[in-house]
């Protein structure tokens, strides 16, 4: 009798030990920032009972959901809640339980978006965005960014600063191009540390390019989302984007992309992208490149390049021609910028030459930062328009195959440093005149510039209508050059 009673008591104790942690897991653990969320996800998930301790040591399977509130914990071992972004992270030791929870979440009318946080490789999201070519850098000079950097004290108002967040593989912060330019708020979301050391090289190239193309008043916030194993996850990119917005970034560069986006239906960044756009933050994304995972080089099939809230950038070569040897095109493309044969920072303090939309995007991010230095508080809607003010100063020269394959280009090549004559290049190559950059300070254009522009057959519209939305939903007024094709972009900026 005593033995039977003892057996019953042990069974009851075991049941309680298994049930109590499960019940506790239904109560979300509140975190107050993206950084706290990243740090919480790095902590081990509490085991439900003593017999689960070995399984709890492995990294959990995570499901991320966006909702004002969740009805329950969906059987998760732990639920993290970032109320500022209406984000829930559900952690499971059992992958099958995570899949069942994901199915239930997708049918919950209160859940606006949810996804399984699956690992991705650098090959999937980076390799298709760059390749090596034997040429020399030219983009900064052609856009006027080099001159602007060296004459910032004359051309830009004093005392202003801007921050560009670079979500990538990290950076070699000791590189000469980045020395003194990396923000103290840089962070590694792969290893949850302030050490953002790059072992891949891609992030060093993109961050170094932004630093090289902008004045010292622009800080580069390096956000590492790829580990030493060259793996990343959507949750890292999402948390890094949230962190960038929480910590004052006014421009975000994302030279990364998920291919097969139409089939996969990616949407894990959409909620935060919408809030970034509403807050006036300019998010720049690479259009993607021709690759095995994107054999048609279709920017509409790359995420987040296919989202309306981002500025999607494809690439032109040194002859200002859309480079169809690698660059993606499509209706999602907003701008083109130098991407072929760009000199970029390399690991171990050196330089190399690369090609890809990964390197076209930082040119636009750098230009957007300069616009925001000159126009503090420029919104995500206004800043792109400042990059498109001048129409027709140069015409894209598309290859015939591209003309046959792509339509809808608004091919205007201009210098998106500021606006007006300086932006369009009529102030002289390598020479920017502060008066002709005056649109950033007082509005209007230079009459001689307008006359010169009309003689060239172009049309400059500094007050042309704003696009109804980035990536679609209306076009700026007076599409005088809409018949010129090239990159599939509605506007092409060089």
CSV table of C-alpha atoms in Angstrom, one decimal:
chain,number,residue,atom,x,y,z
A,1,UNK,CA,0.0,0.0,0.0
A,2,UNK,CA,2.8,2.4,0.9
A,3,UNK,CA,4.6,1.5,-2.3
A,4,UNK,CA,1.6,2.2,-4.4
A,5,UNK,CA,1.0,5.5,-2.6
A,6,UNK,CA,4.6,6.5,-3.1
A,7,UNK,CA,4.3,5.6,-6.8
A,8,UNK,CA,1.2,7.8,-7.1
A,9,UNK,CA,3.0,10.7,-5.4
A,10,UNK,CA,6.0,10.5,-7.7
A,11,UNK,CA,3.7,10.4,-10.8
A,12,UNK,CA,1.9,13.5,-9.5
A,13,UNK,CA,5.2,15.3,-8.8
A,14,UNK,CA,6.4,14.4,-12.3
A,15,UNK,CA,3.2,15.7,-13.9
A,16,UNK,CA,3.4,19.0,-12.0
A,17,UNK,CA,7.1,19.4,-13.0
A,18,UNK,CA,6.1,19.1,-16.6
A,19,UNK,CA,2.9,21.1,-16.5
A,20,UNK,CA,4.0,24.1,-14.5
A,21,UNK,CA,6.7,25.3,-17.0
A,22,UNK,CA,4.3,24.8,-19.9
A,23,UNK,CA,1.7,27.0,-18.2
A,24,UNK,CA,4.3,29.6,-17.4
A,25,UNK,CA,5.4,29.6,-21.0
A,26,UNK,CA,2.0,31.0,-22.0
A,27,UNK,CA,2.8,34.3,-20.3
A,28,UNK,CA,4.9,36.4,-22.6
A,29,UNK,CA,8.3,37.6,-21.5
A,30,UNK,CA,8.2,41.4,-22.1
A,31,UNK,CA,11.2,43.1,-23.8
A,32,UNK,CA,11.4,46.8,-24.4
A,33,UNK,CA,13.6,47.1,-27.4
A,34,UNK,CA,15.0,45.2,-30.4
A,35,UNK,CA,18.3,44.9,-28.6
A,36,UNK,CA,16.7,43.3,-25.6
A,37,UNK,CA,14.8,41.0,-27.9
A,38,UNK,CA,18.0,39.8,-29.6
A,39,UNK,CA,19.6,39.3,-26.2
A,40,UNK,CA,16.6,37.3,-24.9
A,41,UNK,CA,16.7,35.0,-28.0
A,42,UNK,CA,20.3,34.3,-27.3
A,43,UNK,CA,19.4,32.9,-23.8
A,44,UNK,CA,18.6,29.2,-23.5
A,45,UNK,CA,14.9,28.4,-23.4
A,46,UNK,CA,13.9,27.1,-20.0
A,47,UNK,CA,13.2,23.3,-20.1
A,48,UNK,CA,9.7,22.1,-19.3
A,49,UNK,CA,11.0,19.3,-17.1
A,50,UNK,CA,14.2,17.6,-16.0
A,51,UNK,CA,13.9,15.1,-18.9
A,52,UNK,CA,13.9,17.9,-21.5
A,53,UNK,CA,17.2,19.5,-20.4
A,54,UNK,CA,19.2,18.0,-23.2
A,55,UNK,CA,16.8,19.1,-25.9
A,56,UNK,CA,16.6,22.6,-24.5
A,57,UNK,CA,20.3,23.0,-25.1
A,58,UNK,CA,19.8,23.1,-28.9
A,59,UNK,CA,18.6,26.4,-30.5
A,60,UNK,CA,14.8,26.4,-30.6
A,61,UNK,CA,12.6,26.6,-33.6
A,62,UNK,CA,11.1,30.0,-33.7
A,63,UNK,CA,7.9,31.4,-35.1
A,64,UNK,CA,7.5,35.2,-35.3
A,65,UNK,CA,4.1,36.8,-35.4
A,66,UNK,CA,2.8,40.3,-35.6
A,67,UNK,CA,-0.5,41.0,-33.7
A,68,UNK,CA,-1.9,43.5,-31.2
A,69,UNK,CA,-2.3,40.5,-28.8
A,70,UNK,CA,-2.1,36.7,-28.9
A,71,UNK,CA,-4.9,34.6,-27.5
A,72,UNK,CA,-2.5,32.1,-26.1
A,73,UNK,CA,1.1,30.8,-26.3
A,74,UNK,CA,0.3,28.2,-29.0
A,75,UNK,CA,2.2,25.6,-27.0
A,76,UNK,CA,5.5,27.4,-27.2
A,77,UNK,CA,8.2,26.8,-24.6
A,78,UNK,CA,8.7,30.5,-24.3
A,79,UNK,CA,7.0,33.6,-25.8
A,80,UNK,CA,8.9,36.9,-26.2
A,81,UNK,CA,6.9,40.1,-26.7
A,82,UNK,CA,8.2,43.4,-28.1
A,83,UNK,CA,5.2,45.6,-27.7
A,84,UNK,CA,6.6,48.6,-29.5
A,85,UNK,CA,6.5,46.6,-32.8
A,86,UNK,CA,3.5,44.3,-31.9
A,87,UNK,CA,5.9,41.4,-32.3
A,88,UNK,CA,5.8,38.0,-30.7
A,89,UNK,CA,8.6,35.4,-30.9
A,90,UNK,CA,7.4,31.9,-30.0
A,91,UNK,CA,10.2,29.4,-29.3
A,92,UNK,CA,9.7,25.6,-29.5
A,93,UNK,CA,12.0,22.7,-28.7
A,94,UNK,CA,9.8,20.6,-31.0
A,95,UNK,CA,9.9,21.6,-34.7
A,96,UNK,CA,6.6,19.8,-35.4
A,97,UNK,CA,4.9,21.8,-32.7
A,98,UNK,CA,6.3,25.0,-34.3
A,99,UNK,CA,4.7,24.0,-37.6
A,100,UNK,CA,1.4,23.4,-36.0
A,101,UNK,CA,1.5,26.7,-34.2
A,102,UNK,CA,2.4,28.5,-37.5
A,103,UNK,CA,-0.7,26.9,-39.2
A,104,UNK,CA,-2.9,28.1,-36.3
A,105,UNK,CA,-1.4,31.6,-36.4
A,106,UNK,CA,-2.0,31.9,-40.1
A,107,UNK,CA,-5.7,31.4,-39.5
A,108,UNK,CA,-5.9,33.8,-36.6
A,109,UNK,CA,-7.6,37.0,-37.9
A,110,UNK,CA,-5.8,39.1,-35.3
A,111,UNK,CA,-2.3,38.1,-36.7
A,112,UNK,CA,-1.2,40.5,-39.4
A,113,UNK,CA,1.9,38.4,-40.4
A,114,UNK,CA,3.8,35.4,-39.2
A,115,UNK,CA,6.7,33.3,-40.4
A,116,UNK,CA,9.0,30.4,-39.5
A,117,UNK,CA,12.4,31.7,-38.7
A,118,UNK,CA,14.5,29.4,-41.0
A,119,UNK,CA,18.2,29.7,-41.5
A,120,UNK,CA,19.5,31.1,-44.9
A,121,UNK,CA,23.0,31.0,-46.3
A,122,UNK,CA,25.1,33.8,-47.6
A,123,UNK,CA,25.1,32.0,-51.0
A,124,UNK,CA,21.3,32.3,-51.0
A,125,UNK,CA,21.0,36.0,-50.1
A,126,UNK,CA,24.4,37.5,-51.0
A,127,UNK,CA,26.2,35.6,-53.7
A,128,UNK,CA,23.7,36.5,-56.4
A,129,UNK,CA,24.3,40.1,-55.7
A,130,UNK,CA,28.0,40.6,-56.6
A,131,UNK,CA,30.8,39.3,-58.7
A,132,UNK,CA,34.3,40.4,-59.6
A,133,UNK,CA,35.2,42.4,-62.7
A,134,UNK,CA,38.4,44.0,-63.8
A,135,UNK,CA,37.6,47.7,-64.0
A,136,UNK,CA,38.2,50.8,-61.8
A,137,UNK,CA,35.8,52.8,-59.6
A,138,UNK,CA,33.9,55.7,-61.2
A,139,UNK,CA,30.5,56.0,-59.4
A,140,UNK,CA,31.4,58.6,-56.8
A,141,UNK,CA,33.0,61.0,-59.3
A,142,UNK,CA,30.1,60.6,-61.8
A,143,UNK,CA,27.5,61.3,-59.2
A,144,UNK,CA,29.4,64.3,-57.7
A,145,UNK,CA,29.5,62.6,-54.3
A,146,UNK,CA,33.3,62.8,-54.2
A,147,UNK,CA,33.3,66.5,-54.7
A,148,UNK,CA,30.5,67.0,-52.2
A,149,UNK,CA,32.4,65.1,-49.5
A,150,UNK,CA,35.5,67.2,-49.9
A,151,UNK,CA,33.4,70.5,-50.0
A,152,UNK,CA,30.9,69.6,-47.4
A,153,UNK,CA,31.8,72.6,-45.2
A,154,UNK,CA,30.8,74.9,-48.1
A,155,UNK,CA,27.9,73.0,-49.7
A,156,UNK,CA,26.1,71.6,-46.6
A,157,UNK,CA,24.9,73.4,-43.5
A,158,UNK,CA,27.2,73.0,-40.5
A,159,UNK,CA,26.4,71.0,-37.4
A,160,UNK,CA,24.1,68.4,-39.0
A,161,UNK,CA,24.6,64.6,-38.9
A,162,UNK,CA,22.9,61.6,-40.4
A,163,UNK,CA,23.2,57.9,-39.8
A,164,UNK,CA,23.1,55.1,-42.4
A,165,UNK,CA,22.5,51.7,-41.0
A,166,UNK,CA,24.0,48.9,-43.1
A,167,UNK,CA,22.4,45.5,-42.5
A,168,UNK,CA,24.9,43.0,-43.9
A,169,UNK,CA,27.8,40.7,-42.9
A,170,UNK,CA,29.4,43.2,-40.5
A,171,UNK,CA,32.5,45.3,-41.3
A,172,UNK,CA,36.2,45.6,-40.8
A,173,UNK,CA,35.9,48.7,-38.6
A,174,UNK,CA,39.7,49.3,-38.7
A,175,UNK,CA,39.7,49.6,-42.5
A,176,UNK,CA,41.0,53.1,-43.6
A,177,UNK,CA,37.7,53.9,-45.3
A,178,UNK,CA,35.8,53.2,-42.1
A,179,UNK,CA,38.2,54.6,-39.5
A,180,UNK,CA,36.3,57.1,-37.3
A,181,UNK,CA,33.1,56.6,-39.2
A,182,UNK,CA,31.5,53.6,-37.6
A,183,UNK,CA,28.7,54.3,-35.1
A,184,UNK,CA,29.1,53.3,-31.5
A,185,UNK,CA,25.6,51.8,-31.8
A,186,UNK,CA,26.7,49.1,-34.3
A,187,UNK,CA,25.8,45.6,-33.2
A,188,UNK,CA,26.2,42.0,-34.1
A,189,UNK,CA,22.8,40.2,-34.2
A,190,UNK,CA,24.4,36.9,-35.1
A,191,UNK,CA,26.4,36.6,-31.9
A,192,UNK,CA,24.7,39.3,-29.8
A,193,UNK,CA,27.8,41.3,-29.2
A,194,UNK,CA,29.1,44.8,-30.1
A,195,UNK,CA,31.9,43.2,-32.1
A,196,UNK,CA,30.8,43.5,-35.7
A,197,UNK,CA,33.9,41.9,-37.3
A,198,UNK,CA,33.2,40.8,-40.9
A,199,UNK,CA,34.6,37.4,-42.0
A,200,UNK,CA,32.7,37.5,-45.4
A,201,UNK,CA,33.8,40.8,-46.9
A,202,UNK,CA,30.4,41.8,-48.4
A,203,UNK,CA,29.5,44.1,-45.5
A,204,UNK,CA,32.9,45.7,-45.4
A,205,UNK,CA,32.5,46.5,-49.1
A,206,UNK,CA,29.0,48.1,-48.7
A,207,UNK,CA,29.7,49.9,-45.5
A,208,UNK,CA,33.1,51.2,-46.8
A,209,UNK,CA,31.4,52.4,-50.0
A,210,UNK,CA,28.9,54.5,-48.0
A,211,UNK,CA,31.7,55.9,-45.9
A,212,UNK,CA,33.8,56.7,-48.9
A,213,UNK,CA,30.9,58.5,-50.7
A,214,UNK,CA,29.7,60.7,-47.8
A,215,UNK,CA,31.1,63.5,-45.6
A,216,UNK,CA,32.3,62.7,-42.1
A,217,UNK,CA,29.0,64.0,-40.8
A,218,UNK,CA,27.5,60.7,-41.9
A,219,UNK,CA,27.8,57.9,-39.4
A,220,UNK,CA,27.7,54.3,-40.5
A,221,UNK,CA,25.8,52.0,-38.2
A,222,UNK,CA,27.1,48.4,-38.9
A,223,UNK,CA,24.5,45.8,-38.2
A,224,UNK,CA,25.8,42.2,-38.6
A,225,UNK,CA,23.2,39.6,-39.3
A,226,UNK,CA,25.4,36.8,-40.7
A,227,UNK,CA,27.5,34.6,-38.4
A,228,UNK,CA,31.0,33.2,-39.0
A,229,UNK,CA,29.2,30.3,-40.7
A,230,UNK,CA,27.7,32.7,-43.3
A,231,UNK,CA,24.2,31.8,-42.1
A,232,UNK,CA,21.5,34.3,-41.2
A,233,UNK,CA,17.8,34.2,-40.3
A,234,UNK,CA,14.9,36.4,-41.1
A,235,UNK,CA,14.5,37.2,-37.4
A,236,UNK,CA,18.0,38.7,-37.3
A,237,UNK,CA,17.3,41.0,-40.3
A,238,UNK,CA,14.0,42.0,-38.8
A,239,UNK,CA,15.5,42.7,-35.4
A,240,UNK,CA,18.3,44.7,-37.0
A,241,UNK,CA,15.9,46.8,-38.9
A,242,UNK,CA,13.9,47.5,-35.8
A,243,UNK,CA,17.1,48.3,-33.9
A,244,UNK,CA,18.2,50.8,-36.7
A,245,UNK,CA,14.9,52.6,-36.4
A,246,UNK,CA,15.0,52.7,-32.6
A,247,UNK,CA,18.5,54.1,-32.6
A,248,UNK,CA,18.2,57.0,-35.0
A,249,UNK,CA,19.1,55.7,-38.5
A,250,UNK,CA,17.6,57.9,-41.1
A,251,UNK,CA,18.8,55.7,-44.0
A,252,UNK,CA,19.0,51.9,-44.1
A,253,UNK,CA,21.0,50.0,-46.8
A,254,UNK,CA,20.1,46.4,-47.5
A,255,UNK,CA,22.3,44.9,-50.1
A,256,UNK,CA,20.7,41.6,-49.4
A,257,UNK,CA,17.7,39.8,-50.8
A,258,UNK,CA,15.7,36.6,-50.8
A,259,UNK,CA,15.1,35.2,-54.3
A,260,UNK,CA,12.0,33.2,-55.3
A,261,UNK,CA,10.0,35.8,-53.4
A,262,UNK,CA,6.8,35.4,-55.5
A,263,UNK,CA,6.6,31.6,-54.9
A,264,UNK,CA,7.6,31.9,-51.2
A,265,UNK,CA,5.5,34.9,-50.5
A,266,UNK,CA,8.0,36.5,-48.1
A,267,UNK,CA,6.5,39.3,-45.9
A,268,UNK,CA,8.5,39.1,-42.7
A,269,UNK,CA,9.8,42.7,-42.9
A,270,UNK,CA,6.6,44.3,-44.2
A,271,UNK,CA,5.2,45.6,-40.9
A,272,UNK,CA,8.5,47.3,-40.0
A,273,UNK,CA,9.1,48.6,-43.5
A,274,UNK,CA,5.7,50.3,-43.4
A,275,UNK,CA,6.5,51.9,-40.1
A,276,UNK,CA,9.9,53.0,-41.4
A,277,UNK,CA,8.3,54.6,-44.4
A,278,UNK,CA,5.7,56.4,-42.1
A,279,UNK,CA,8.6,57.6,-39.9
A,280,UNK,CA,10.4,59.1,-42.9
A,281,UNK,CA,13.3,56.6,-42.9
A,282,UNK,CA,14.7,55.8,-46.4
A,283,UNK,CA,15.3,52.0,-46.8
A,284,UNK,CA,17.4,51.2,-49.9
A,285,UNK,CA,17.5,47.7,-51.3
A,286,UNK,CA,19.6,46.0,-54.0
A,287,UNK,CA,17.5,44.8,-56.9
A,288,UNK,CA,19.3,41.5,-57.1
A,289,UNK,CA,21.4,39.9,-59.8
A,290,UNK,CA,21.2,37.2,-62.4
A,291,UNK,CA,21.8,33.9,-60.6
A,292,UNK,CA,20.8,30.3,-60.5
A,293,UNK,CA,18.1,31.2,-57.9
A,294,UNK,CA,17.0,34.2,-60.1
A,295,UNK,CA,17.6,33.0,-63.7
A,296,UNK,CA,15.4,35.7,-65.2
A,297,UNK,CA,17.1,38.5,-63.2
A,298,UNK,CA,13.6,39.7,-62.1
A,299,UNK,CA,13.7,42.2,-59.3
A,300,UNK,CA,10.0,41.6,-58.7
A,301,UNK,CA,11.0,38.1,-57.5
A,302,UNK,CA,13.5,39.4,-54.8
A,303,UNK,CA,12.6,40.3,-51.3
A,304,UNK,CA,12.5,43.1,-50.0
A,305,UNK,CA,13.4,44.7,-53.3
A,306,UNK,CA,9.8,44.0,-54.5
A,307,UNK,CA,8.3,46.1,-51.7
A,308,UNK,CA,6.8,49.5,-52.3
A,309,UNK,CA,8.2,51.0,-49.1
A,310,UNK,CA,11.8,50.6,-50.2
A,311,UNK,CA,13.9,52.3,-52.9
A,312,UNK,CA,15.0,49.4,-55.1
A,313,UNK,CA,18.3,50.0,-57.1
A,314,UNK,CA,19.6,48.3,-60.1
A,315,UNK,CA,23.0,48.9,-61.8
A,316,UNK,CA,24.5,50.8,-64.7
A,317,UNK,CA,28.0,50.5,-66.1
A,318,UNK,CA,30.5,53.3,-66.7
A,319,UNK,CA,28.9,54.2,-70.0
A,320,UNK,CA,25.7,54.9,-68.1
A,321,UNK,CA,24.1,51.9,-69.7
A,322,UNK,CA,22.0,49.4,-67.8
A,323,UNK,CA,24.2,46.3,-67.3
A,324,UNK,CA,22.1,43.4,-68.3
A,325,UNK,CA,25.0,41.0,-67.8
A,326,UNK,CA,24.0,40.7,-64.2
A,327,UNK,CA,21.6,43.4,-62.9
A,328,UNK,CA,18.0,42.6,-62.2
A,329,UNK,CA,15.3,44.7,-63.7
A,330,UNK,CA,11.5,44.9,-63.4
A,331,UNK,CA,8.6,47.0,-62.3
A,332,UNK,CA,9.9,47.1,-58.7
A,333,UNK,CA,13.1,49.0,-59.6
A,334,UNK,CA,13.0,52.7,-58.7
A,335,UNK,CA,16.5,53.9,-59.5
A,336,UNK,CA,19.7,52.8,-61.2
A,337,UNK,CA,23.2,53.7,-59.9
A,338,UNK,CA,26.8,52.8,-60.6
A,339,UNK,CA,27.3,49.1,-60.0
A,340,UNK,CA,29.8,47.8,-62.5
A,341,UNK,CA,33.5,47.9,-61.6
A,342,UNK,CA,33.2,49.8,-58.3
A,343,UNK,CA,36.2,50.1,-56.1
A,344,UNK,CA,35.3,48.9,-52.6
A,345,UNK,CA,36.9,48.1,-49.3
A,346,UNK,CA,38.3,44.6,-48.9
A,347,UNK,CA,39.2,42.6,-45.8
A,348,UNK,CA,42.7,43.2,-44.3
A,349,UNK,CA,42.6,46.9,-45.1
A,350,UNK,CA,42.9,46.6,-48.9
A,351,UNK,CA,40.7,47.6,-51.8
A,352,UNK,CA,39.2,45.5,-54.6
A,353,UNK,CA,36.9,46.0,-57.6
A,354,UNK,CA,33.4,44.5,-57.6
A,355,UNK,CA,30.2,44.6,-59.6
A,356,UNK,CA,26.6,44.0,-58.6
A,357,UNK,CA,23.5,45.7,-57.4
A,358,UNK,CA,24.9,45.2,-53.9
A,359,UNK,CA,27.2,48.1,-54.7
A,360,UNK,CA,24.7,50.2,-56.7
A,361,UNK,CA,22.4,50.4,-53.6
A,362,UNK,CA,25.0,52.1,-51.3
A,363,UNK,CA,25.4,54.9,-53.9
A,364,UNK,CA,21.8,55.8,-53.5
A,365,UNK,CA,21.9,55.3,-49.7
A,366,UNK,CA,24.9,57.7,-49.6
A,367,UNK,CA,23.0,60.2,-51.8
A,368,UNK,CA,19.9,60.0,-49.6
A,369,UNK,CA,22.1,60.7,-46.5
A,370,UNK,CA,23.4,63.8,-48.2
A,371,UNK,CA,19.9,64.9,-49.0
A,372,UNK,CA,19.0,64.5,-45.3
A,373,UNK,CA,22.0,66.4,-44.2
A,374,UNK,CA,20.9,69.3,-46.4
A,375,UNK,CA,17.2,68.8,-45.7
A,376,UNK,CA,16.8,67.7,-42.0
A,377,UNK,CA,13.5,65.8,-41.6
A,378,UNK,CA,13.2,64.9,-45.2
A,379,UNK,CA,10.6,62.1,-45.3
A,380,UNK,CA,10.9,58.8,-47.1
A,381,UNK,CA,8.5,60.2,-49.7
A,382,UNK,CA,10.4,63.5,-50.2
A,383,UNK,CA,14.0,62.2,-50.1
A,384,UNK,CA,13.5,59.9,-53.2
A,385,UNK,CA,11.9,62.8,-55.1
A,386,UNK,CA,15.0,64.9,-54.4
A,387,UNK,CA,17.0,62.2,-56.1
A,388,UNK,CA,14.7,62.3,-59.1
A,389,UNK,CA,14.2,66.1,-59.5
A,390,UNK,CA,16.2,66.4,-62.7
A,391,UNK,CA,14.9,64.6,-65.7
A,392,UNK,CA,16.6,64.1,-69.0
A,393,UNK,CA,20.1,65.4,-68.3
A,394,UNK,CA,21.5,62.1,-69.5
A,395,UNK,CA,19.7,59.4,-71.3
A,396,UNK,CA,20.2,55.7,-70.6
A,397,UNK,CA,21.7,53.8,-73.5
A,398,UNK,CA,20.2,50.3,-73.1
A,399,UNK,CA,21.4,47.3,-74.9
A,400,UNK,CA,18.9,46.1,-77.5
A,401,UNK,CA,18.2,42.8,-75.7
A,402,UNK,CA,17.2,44.8,-72.6
A,403,UNK,CA,15.0,47.1,-74.7
A,404,UNK,CA,13.2,44.0,-76.0
A,405,UNK,CA,13.0,42.4,-72.6
A,406,UNK,CA,12.2,45.3,-70.3
A,407,UNK,CA,9.7,48.2,-70.6
A,408,UNK,CA,8.5,51.0,-68.5
A,409,UNK,CA,11.8,52.7,-67.8
A,410,UNK,CA,11.9,56.4,-67.0
A,411,UNK,CA,15.5,56.7,-68.0
A,412,UNK,CA,17.0,59.8,-66.6
A,413,UNK,CA,20.5,59.7,-65.4
A,414,UNK,CA,21.3,62.5,-63.0
A,415,UNK,CA,23.6,63.0,-60.0
A,416,UNK,CA,21.4,62.4,-56.9
A,417,UNK,CA,23.6,64.3,-54.6
A,418,UNK,CA,21.3,67.2,-54.0
A,419,UNK,CA,19.1,68.6,-56.8
A,420,UNK,CA,18.9,71.1,-59.6
A,421,UNK,CA,21.9,72.0,-61.6
A,422,UNK,CA,24.4,70.4,-59.3
A,423,UNK,CA,22.6,67.2,-59.3
A,424,UNK,CA,22.2,67.0,-63.0
A,425,UNK,CA,25.8,67.7,-63.8
A,426,UNK,CA,25.6,70.9,-65.6
A,427,UNK,CA,27.6,72.7,-63.0
A,428,UNK,CA,30.6,70.9,-64.4
A,429,UNK,CA,32.2,67.5,-63.8
A,430,UNK,CA,34.0,67.4,-60.5
A,431,UNK,CA,32.8,70.9,-59.5
A,432,UNK,CA,29.7,71.6,-57.5
A,433,UNK,CA,28.8,75.2,-56.9
A,434,UNK,CA,26.9,75.9,-53.6
A,435,UNK,CA,24.6,78.4,-55.3
A,436,UNK,CA,23.5,75.7,-57.8
A,437,UNK,CA,22.9,73.3,-55.0
A,438,UNK,CA,20.6,75.9,-53.5
A,439,UNK,CA,17.4,73.9,-54.1
A,440,UNK,CA,18.2,72.1,-50.9
A,441,UNK,CA,18.1,75.4,-49.0
A,442,UNK,CA,15.7,77.7,-50.7
A,443,UNK,CA,14.0,75.9,-53.7
A,444,UNK,CA,14.0,77.0,-57.3
A,445,UNK,CA,16.5,76.3,-60.1
A,446,UNK,CA,19.2,78.2,-61.8
A,447,UNK,CA,17.8,79.9,-65.0
A,448,UNK,CA,20.9,79.3,-67.0
A,449,UNK,CA,20.8,75.6,-66.0
A,450,UNK,CA,17.2,75.4,-67.2
A,451,UNK,CA,18.1,77.0,-70.5
A,452,UNK,CA,21.1,74.7,-70.9
A,453,UNK,CA,18.9,71.7,-70.1
A,454,UNK,CA,16.3,72.7,-72.6
A,455,UNK,CA,18.9,73.1,-75.3
A,456,UNK,CA,20.1,69.5,-74.4
A,457,UNK,CA,16.6,68.3,-75.1
A,458,UNK,CA,15.8,67.5,-71.5
A,459,UNK,CA,13.4,68.8,-68.9
A,460,UNK,CA,14.1,69.6,-65.3
A,461,UNK,CA,11.1,69.5,-63.0
A,462,UNK,CA,12.1,70.4,-59.5
A,463,UNK,CA,8.5,70.6,-58.4
A,464,UNK,CA,7.2,67.7,-60.3
A,465,UNK,CA,4.4,65.7,-58.7
A,466,UNK,CA,5.4,63.3,-56.0
A,467,UNK,CA,4.9,59.6,-56.8
A,468,UNK,CA,1.8,58.3,-55.0
A,469,UNK,CA,3.9,55.6,-53.5
A,470,UNK,CA,7.4,54.1,-53.9
A,471,UNK,CA,7.4,51.4,-56.4
A,472,UNK,CA,3.9,52.1,-57.9
A,473,UNK,CA,0.6,53.7,-57.5
A,474,UNK,CA,1.2,56.7,-59.7
A,475,UNK,CA,3.9,58.4,-61.6
A,476,UNK,CA,5.5,61.8,-61.3
A,477,UNK,CA,4.2,64.4,-63.7
A,478,UNK,CA,5.7,65.1,-67.1
A,479,UNK,CA,7.2,61.8,-68.1
A,480,UNK,CA,8.9,63.3,-71.0
A,481,UNK,CA,11.4,60.5,-71.4
A,482,UNK,CA,9.2,57.6,-70.5
A,483,UNK,CA,9.8,56.0,-73.9
A,484,UNK,CA,13.5,55.5,-73.1
A,485,UNK,CA,14.1,52.0,-71.8
A,486,UNK,CA,16.9,50.4,-70.1
A,487,UNK,CA,16.8,49.0,-66.5
A,488,UNK,CA,13.1,48.5,-66.0
A,489,UNK,CA,13.2,51.4,-63.5
A,490,UNK,CA,10.6,54.2,-63.5
A,491,UNK,CA,13.5,56.5,-62.8
A,492,UNK,CA,17.2,56.0,-63.4
A,493,UNK,CA,19.7,57.9,-61.3
A,494,UNK,CA,23.4,58.0,-61.8
